[in-house]
Coordinates of C-alpha atoms in Angstrom, one line a residue:
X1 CA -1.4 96.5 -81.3
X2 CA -4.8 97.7 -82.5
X3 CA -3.3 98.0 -85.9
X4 CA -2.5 94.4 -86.2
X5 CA -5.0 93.3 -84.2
X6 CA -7.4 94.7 -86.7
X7 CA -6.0 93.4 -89.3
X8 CA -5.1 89.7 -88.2
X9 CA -9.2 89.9 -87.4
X10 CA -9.6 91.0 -90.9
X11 CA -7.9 88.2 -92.2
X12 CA -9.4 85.7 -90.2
X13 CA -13.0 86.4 -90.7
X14 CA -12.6 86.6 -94.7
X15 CA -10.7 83.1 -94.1
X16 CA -13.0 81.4 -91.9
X17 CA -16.6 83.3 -92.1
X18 CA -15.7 84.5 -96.0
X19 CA -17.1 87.9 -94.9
X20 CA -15.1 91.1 -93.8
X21 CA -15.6 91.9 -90.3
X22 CA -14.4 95.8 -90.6
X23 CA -15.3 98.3 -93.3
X24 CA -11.2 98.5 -93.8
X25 CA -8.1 97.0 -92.3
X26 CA -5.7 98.6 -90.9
X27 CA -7.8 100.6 -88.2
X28 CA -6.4 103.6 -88.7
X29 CA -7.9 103.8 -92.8
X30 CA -11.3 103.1 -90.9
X31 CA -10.4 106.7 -89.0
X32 CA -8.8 108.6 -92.1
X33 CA -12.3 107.2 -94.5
X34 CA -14.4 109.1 -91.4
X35 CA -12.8 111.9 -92.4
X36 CA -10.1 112.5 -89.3
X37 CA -6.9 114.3 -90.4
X38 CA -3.8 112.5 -89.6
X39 CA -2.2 114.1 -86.9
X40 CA -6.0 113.8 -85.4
X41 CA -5.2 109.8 -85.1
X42 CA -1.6 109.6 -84.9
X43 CA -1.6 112.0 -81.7
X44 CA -4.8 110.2 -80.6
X45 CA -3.3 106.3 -80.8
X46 CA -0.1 108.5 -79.3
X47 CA -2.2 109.6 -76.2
X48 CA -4.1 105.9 -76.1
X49 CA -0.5 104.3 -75.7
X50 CA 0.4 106.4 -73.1
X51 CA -2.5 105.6 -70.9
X52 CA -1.7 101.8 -71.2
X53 CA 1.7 102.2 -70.2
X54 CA 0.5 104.5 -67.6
X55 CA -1.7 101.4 -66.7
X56 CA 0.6 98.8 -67.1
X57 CA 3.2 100.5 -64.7
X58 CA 0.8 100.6 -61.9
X59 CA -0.1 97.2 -62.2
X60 CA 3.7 95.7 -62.5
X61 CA 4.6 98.3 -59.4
X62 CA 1.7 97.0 -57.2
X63 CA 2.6 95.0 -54.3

């Protein structure tokens, strides 16, 4: 999701403000032009998912 978020806001803002609102688009360049490895942000956005399904669990099992 934050990968196409980040991009559909990409898109928008050169559309409608004619100005980039990120450095890069797809977030996950933004990470690897920092200078983090790979497996660095695939096993972090791995670990990030599995909190908000964690999350979203409790909140559909919650009576």
């Amino acid at each position: 999701v934050v990968e196409i978020g980040s991009s559909l806001i990409q898109l928008f803002g050169k559309k409608f403000l004619k100005k980039k609102i990120f450095p890069v688009a797809p977030f996950h360049l933004y990470l690897q032009n920092k200078g983090w490895e790979e497996p660095k942000i695939v096993m972090r956005l791995w670990l990030i998912s599995i909190i908000f399904v964690i999350f979203g669990l409790m909140i559909a099992f919650m009576k």
